[in-house]
Coordinates of C-alpha atoms in Angstrom, one line a residue:
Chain A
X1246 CA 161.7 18.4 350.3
X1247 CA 163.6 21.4 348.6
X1248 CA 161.7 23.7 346.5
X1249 CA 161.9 27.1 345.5
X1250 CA 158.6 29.1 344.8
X1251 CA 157.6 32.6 343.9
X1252 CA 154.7 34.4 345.7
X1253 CA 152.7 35.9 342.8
X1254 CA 152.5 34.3 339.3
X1255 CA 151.6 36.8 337.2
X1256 CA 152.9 40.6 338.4
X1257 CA 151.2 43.7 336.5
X1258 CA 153.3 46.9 336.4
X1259 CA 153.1 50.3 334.6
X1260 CA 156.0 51.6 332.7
X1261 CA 158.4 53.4 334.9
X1262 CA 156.9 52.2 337.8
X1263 CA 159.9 49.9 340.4
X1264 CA 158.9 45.8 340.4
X1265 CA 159.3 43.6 342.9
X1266 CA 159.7 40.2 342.7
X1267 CA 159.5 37.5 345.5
X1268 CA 160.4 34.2 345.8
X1269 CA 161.1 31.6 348.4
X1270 CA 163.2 29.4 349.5
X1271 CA 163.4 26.1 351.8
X1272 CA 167.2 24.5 351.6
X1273 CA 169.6 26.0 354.2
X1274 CA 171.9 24.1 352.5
X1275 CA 171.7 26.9 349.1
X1276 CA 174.9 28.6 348.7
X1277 CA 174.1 30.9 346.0
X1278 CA 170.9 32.1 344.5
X1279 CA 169.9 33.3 340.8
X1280 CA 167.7 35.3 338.8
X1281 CA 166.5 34.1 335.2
X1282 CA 164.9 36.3 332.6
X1283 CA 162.8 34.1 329.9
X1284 CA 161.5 35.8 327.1
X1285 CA 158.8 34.2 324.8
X1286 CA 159.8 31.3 322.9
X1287 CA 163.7 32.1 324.5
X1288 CA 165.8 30.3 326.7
X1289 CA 166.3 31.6 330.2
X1290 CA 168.7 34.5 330.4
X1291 CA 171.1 35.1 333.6
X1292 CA 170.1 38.4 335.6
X1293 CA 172.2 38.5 338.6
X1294 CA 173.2 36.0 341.1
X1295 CA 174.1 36.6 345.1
X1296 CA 176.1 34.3 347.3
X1297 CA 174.5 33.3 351.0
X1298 CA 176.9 35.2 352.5
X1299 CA 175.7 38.7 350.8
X1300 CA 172.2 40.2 351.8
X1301 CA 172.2 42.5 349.1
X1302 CA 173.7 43.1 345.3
X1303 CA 173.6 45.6 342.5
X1304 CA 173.0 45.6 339.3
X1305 CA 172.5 47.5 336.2
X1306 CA 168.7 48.7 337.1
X1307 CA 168.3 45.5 339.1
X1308 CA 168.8 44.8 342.9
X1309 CA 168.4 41.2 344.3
X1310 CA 167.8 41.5 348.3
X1311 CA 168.4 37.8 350.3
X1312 CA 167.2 37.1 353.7
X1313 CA 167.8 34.0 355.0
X1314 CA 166.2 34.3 358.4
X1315 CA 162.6 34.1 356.6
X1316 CA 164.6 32.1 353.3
X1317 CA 163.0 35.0 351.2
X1318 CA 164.9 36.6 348.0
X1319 CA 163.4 39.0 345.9
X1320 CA 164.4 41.2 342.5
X1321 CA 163.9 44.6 342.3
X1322 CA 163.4 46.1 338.6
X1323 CA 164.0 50.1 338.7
X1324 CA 161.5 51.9 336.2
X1325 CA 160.5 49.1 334.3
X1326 CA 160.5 48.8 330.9
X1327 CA 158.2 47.3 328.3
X1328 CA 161.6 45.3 327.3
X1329 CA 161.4 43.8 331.1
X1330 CA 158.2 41.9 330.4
X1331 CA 159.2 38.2 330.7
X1332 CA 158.3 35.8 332.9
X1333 CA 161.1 35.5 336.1
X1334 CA 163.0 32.6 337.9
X1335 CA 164.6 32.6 341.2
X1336 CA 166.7 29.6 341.2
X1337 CA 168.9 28.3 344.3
X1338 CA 171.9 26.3 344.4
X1339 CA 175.1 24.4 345.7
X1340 CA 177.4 22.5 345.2
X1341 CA 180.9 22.9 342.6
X1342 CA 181.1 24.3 339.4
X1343 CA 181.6 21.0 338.3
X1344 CA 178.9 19.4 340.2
X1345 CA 176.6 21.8 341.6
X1346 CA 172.9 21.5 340.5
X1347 CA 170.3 24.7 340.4
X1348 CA 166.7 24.3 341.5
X1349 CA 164.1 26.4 339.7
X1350 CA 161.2 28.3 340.9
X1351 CA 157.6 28.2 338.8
X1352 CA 158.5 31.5 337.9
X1353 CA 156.7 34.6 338.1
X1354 CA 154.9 36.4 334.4
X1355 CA 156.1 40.2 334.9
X1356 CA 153.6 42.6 332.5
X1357 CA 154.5 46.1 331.8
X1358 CA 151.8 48.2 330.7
X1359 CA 152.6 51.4 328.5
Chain B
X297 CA 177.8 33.9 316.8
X298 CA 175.2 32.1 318.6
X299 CA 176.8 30.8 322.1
X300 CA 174.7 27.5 322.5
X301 CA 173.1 26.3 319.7
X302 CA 170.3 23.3 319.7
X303 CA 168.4 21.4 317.0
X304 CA 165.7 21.3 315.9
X305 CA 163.9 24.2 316.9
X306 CA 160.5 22.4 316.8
X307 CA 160.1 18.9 316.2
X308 CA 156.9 17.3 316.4
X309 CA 156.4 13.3 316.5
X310 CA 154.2 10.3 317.1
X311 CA 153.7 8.0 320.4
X312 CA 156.4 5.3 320.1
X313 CA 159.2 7.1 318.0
X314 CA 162.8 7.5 318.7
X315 CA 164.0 10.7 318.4
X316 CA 167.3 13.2 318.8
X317 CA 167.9 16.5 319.8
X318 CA 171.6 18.3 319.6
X319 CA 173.2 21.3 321.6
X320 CA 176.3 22.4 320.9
X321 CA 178.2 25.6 323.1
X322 CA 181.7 27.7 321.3
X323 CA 182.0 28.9 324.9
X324 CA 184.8 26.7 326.2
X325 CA 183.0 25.6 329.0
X326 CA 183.6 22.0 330.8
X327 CA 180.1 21.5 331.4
X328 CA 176.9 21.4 329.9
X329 CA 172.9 20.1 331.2
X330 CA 170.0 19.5 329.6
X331 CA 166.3 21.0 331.5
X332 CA 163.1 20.1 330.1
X333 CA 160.2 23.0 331.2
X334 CA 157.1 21.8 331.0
X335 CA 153.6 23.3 330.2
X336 CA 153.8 25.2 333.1
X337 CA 156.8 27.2 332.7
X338 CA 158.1 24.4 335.3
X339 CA 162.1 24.1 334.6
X340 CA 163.7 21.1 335.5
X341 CA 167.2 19.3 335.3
X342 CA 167.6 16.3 333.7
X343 CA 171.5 15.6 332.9
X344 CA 174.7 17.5 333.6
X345 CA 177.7 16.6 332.0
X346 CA 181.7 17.9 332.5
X347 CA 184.5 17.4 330.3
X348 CA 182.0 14.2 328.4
X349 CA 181.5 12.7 331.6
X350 CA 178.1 12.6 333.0
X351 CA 178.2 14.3 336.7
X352 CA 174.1 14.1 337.5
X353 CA 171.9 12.2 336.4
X354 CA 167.9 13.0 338.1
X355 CA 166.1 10.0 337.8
X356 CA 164.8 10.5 334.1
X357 CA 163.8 7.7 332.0
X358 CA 166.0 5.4 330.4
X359 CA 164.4 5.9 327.8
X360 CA 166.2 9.2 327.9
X361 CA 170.1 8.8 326.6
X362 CA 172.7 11.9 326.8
X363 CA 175.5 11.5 324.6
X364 CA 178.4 13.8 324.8
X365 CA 181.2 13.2 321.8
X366 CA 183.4 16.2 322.9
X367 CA 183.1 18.6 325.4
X368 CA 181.4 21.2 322.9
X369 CA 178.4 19.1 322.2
X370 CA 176.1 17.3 324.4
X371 CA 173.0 15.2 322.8
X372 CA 169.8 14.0 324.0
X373 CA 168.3 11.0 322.5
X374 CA 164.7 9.9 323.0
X375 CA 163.5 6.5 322.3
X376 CA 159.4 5.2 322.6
X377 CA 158.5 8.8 322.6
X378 CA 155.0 9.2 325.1
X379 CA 152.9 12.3 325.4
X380 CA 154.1 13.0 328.9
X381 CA 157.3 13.5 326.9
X382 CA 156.0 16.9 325.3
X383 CA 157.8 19.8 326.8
X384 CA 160.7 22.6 325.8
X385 CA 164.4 21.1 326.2
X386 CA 166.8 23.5 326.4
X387 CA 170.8 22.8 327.0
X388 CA 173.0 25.2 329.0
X389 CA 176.5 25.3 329.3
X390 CA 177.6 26.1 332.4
X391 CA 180.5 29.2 332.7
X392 CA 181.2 29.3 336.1
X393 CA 179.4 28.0 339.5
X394 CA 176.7 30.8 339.3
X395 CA 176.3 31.3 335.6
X396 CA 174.5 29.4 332.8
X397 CA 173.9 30.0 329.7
X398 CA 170.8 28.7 328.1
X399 CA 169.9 27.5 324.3
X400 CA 167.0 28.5 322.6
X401 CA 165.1 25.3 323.5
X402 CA 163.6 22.6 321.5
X403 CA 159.7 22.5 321.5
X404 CA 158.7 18.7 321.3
X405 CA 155.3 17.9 320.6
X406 CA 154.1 14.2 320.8
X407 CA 151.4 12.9 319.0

């Protein structure tokens, strides 16, 4: 069935240092993908998206990288920040903005040590 | 100004009660959902709604009732309230196809 799951639950970094987040993916059918920050006891916050026609997009100290011969997309963090330590969702999906559904990952616990 | 708002922040309840929970977005946007996320950090989709008219609907309990009076406000009403029920709800409105935004979630605990 479709899922979406992250390699490593709980990623431990020191401050400064680049992160790297996985996750995969199984539905060929995903037409865009999305990362969610969720701090504690905070909704899920919108990071950067990618369509499936990109391989690669920018962002302000983040950089989401898609491969969809292995279904693998991952978040980069550049010198991470103690303000960075959240726990991280990839999310795929499809369909209109009307209609169109995301699927959530389990999410992956990022720590930044000082 | 907060962009979606929910309430209660917390609300905590016994086995067999019916309960509410509100969202409301001062976004603009056509459509709105409801998630619950689970013990696990799990984060599911339970209702999507545009313009007041439900659009998906993923096999959740009838027990489970989204009301939407105008396009600004979407409810979720709870009746015979079971443990399995505890969980954060959190309503997003949805801005365009790749971007939601999220509420601050409502932490239901049922006793």
């Amino acid at each position: 069935g479709e899922s979406v799951g992250l390699h490593l639950p709980t990623l431990s970094v020191q401050e400064g240092d680049n992160s790297i987040i996985n996750c995969a993916y199984s539905n060929s059918a995903s037409d865009y993908f999305i990362w969610y920050k969720q701090e504690s006891g905070k909704g899920p916050q919108f990071i950067i998206d990618i369509r499936s026609n990109m391989d690669k997009r920018q962002g302000q100290r983040v950089t989401v990288l898609l491969n969809k011969t292995v279904k693998h997309l991952s978040l980069q963090i550049a010198a991470t920040q103690p303000g960075d330590s959240a726990v991280y969702f990839c999310a795929e999906g499809y369909g209109s903005s009307n209609t169109g559904k995301l699927i959530f990952g389990q999410g992956t616990t990022l720590q930044v040590k000082p | 100004d907060t962009a979606v708002s929910q309430t209660p922040k917390y609300l905590v309840t016994q086995m067999g009660n019916d309960k509410s929970i509100k969202c409301e977005q001062n976004l603009g946007h056509d459509t709105m959902y409801w998630y619950k996320q689970d013990s696990k950090k799990f984060l599911k989709i339970m209702f999507s709604y545009n313009n007041k008219e439900l659009i998906i609907n993923e096999t959740v309990p009838n027990r489970f009732s989204p009301k939407s009076p105008d396009k600004a406000h979407l409810n979720l009403h709870i009746n015979s309230l079971e443990l399995g029920d505890s969980a954060v709800y959190f309503c997003a409105s949805r801005e365009d196809r790749e971007t939601q935004y999220f509420g601050p979630g409502t932490r239901l605990l049922v006793l």
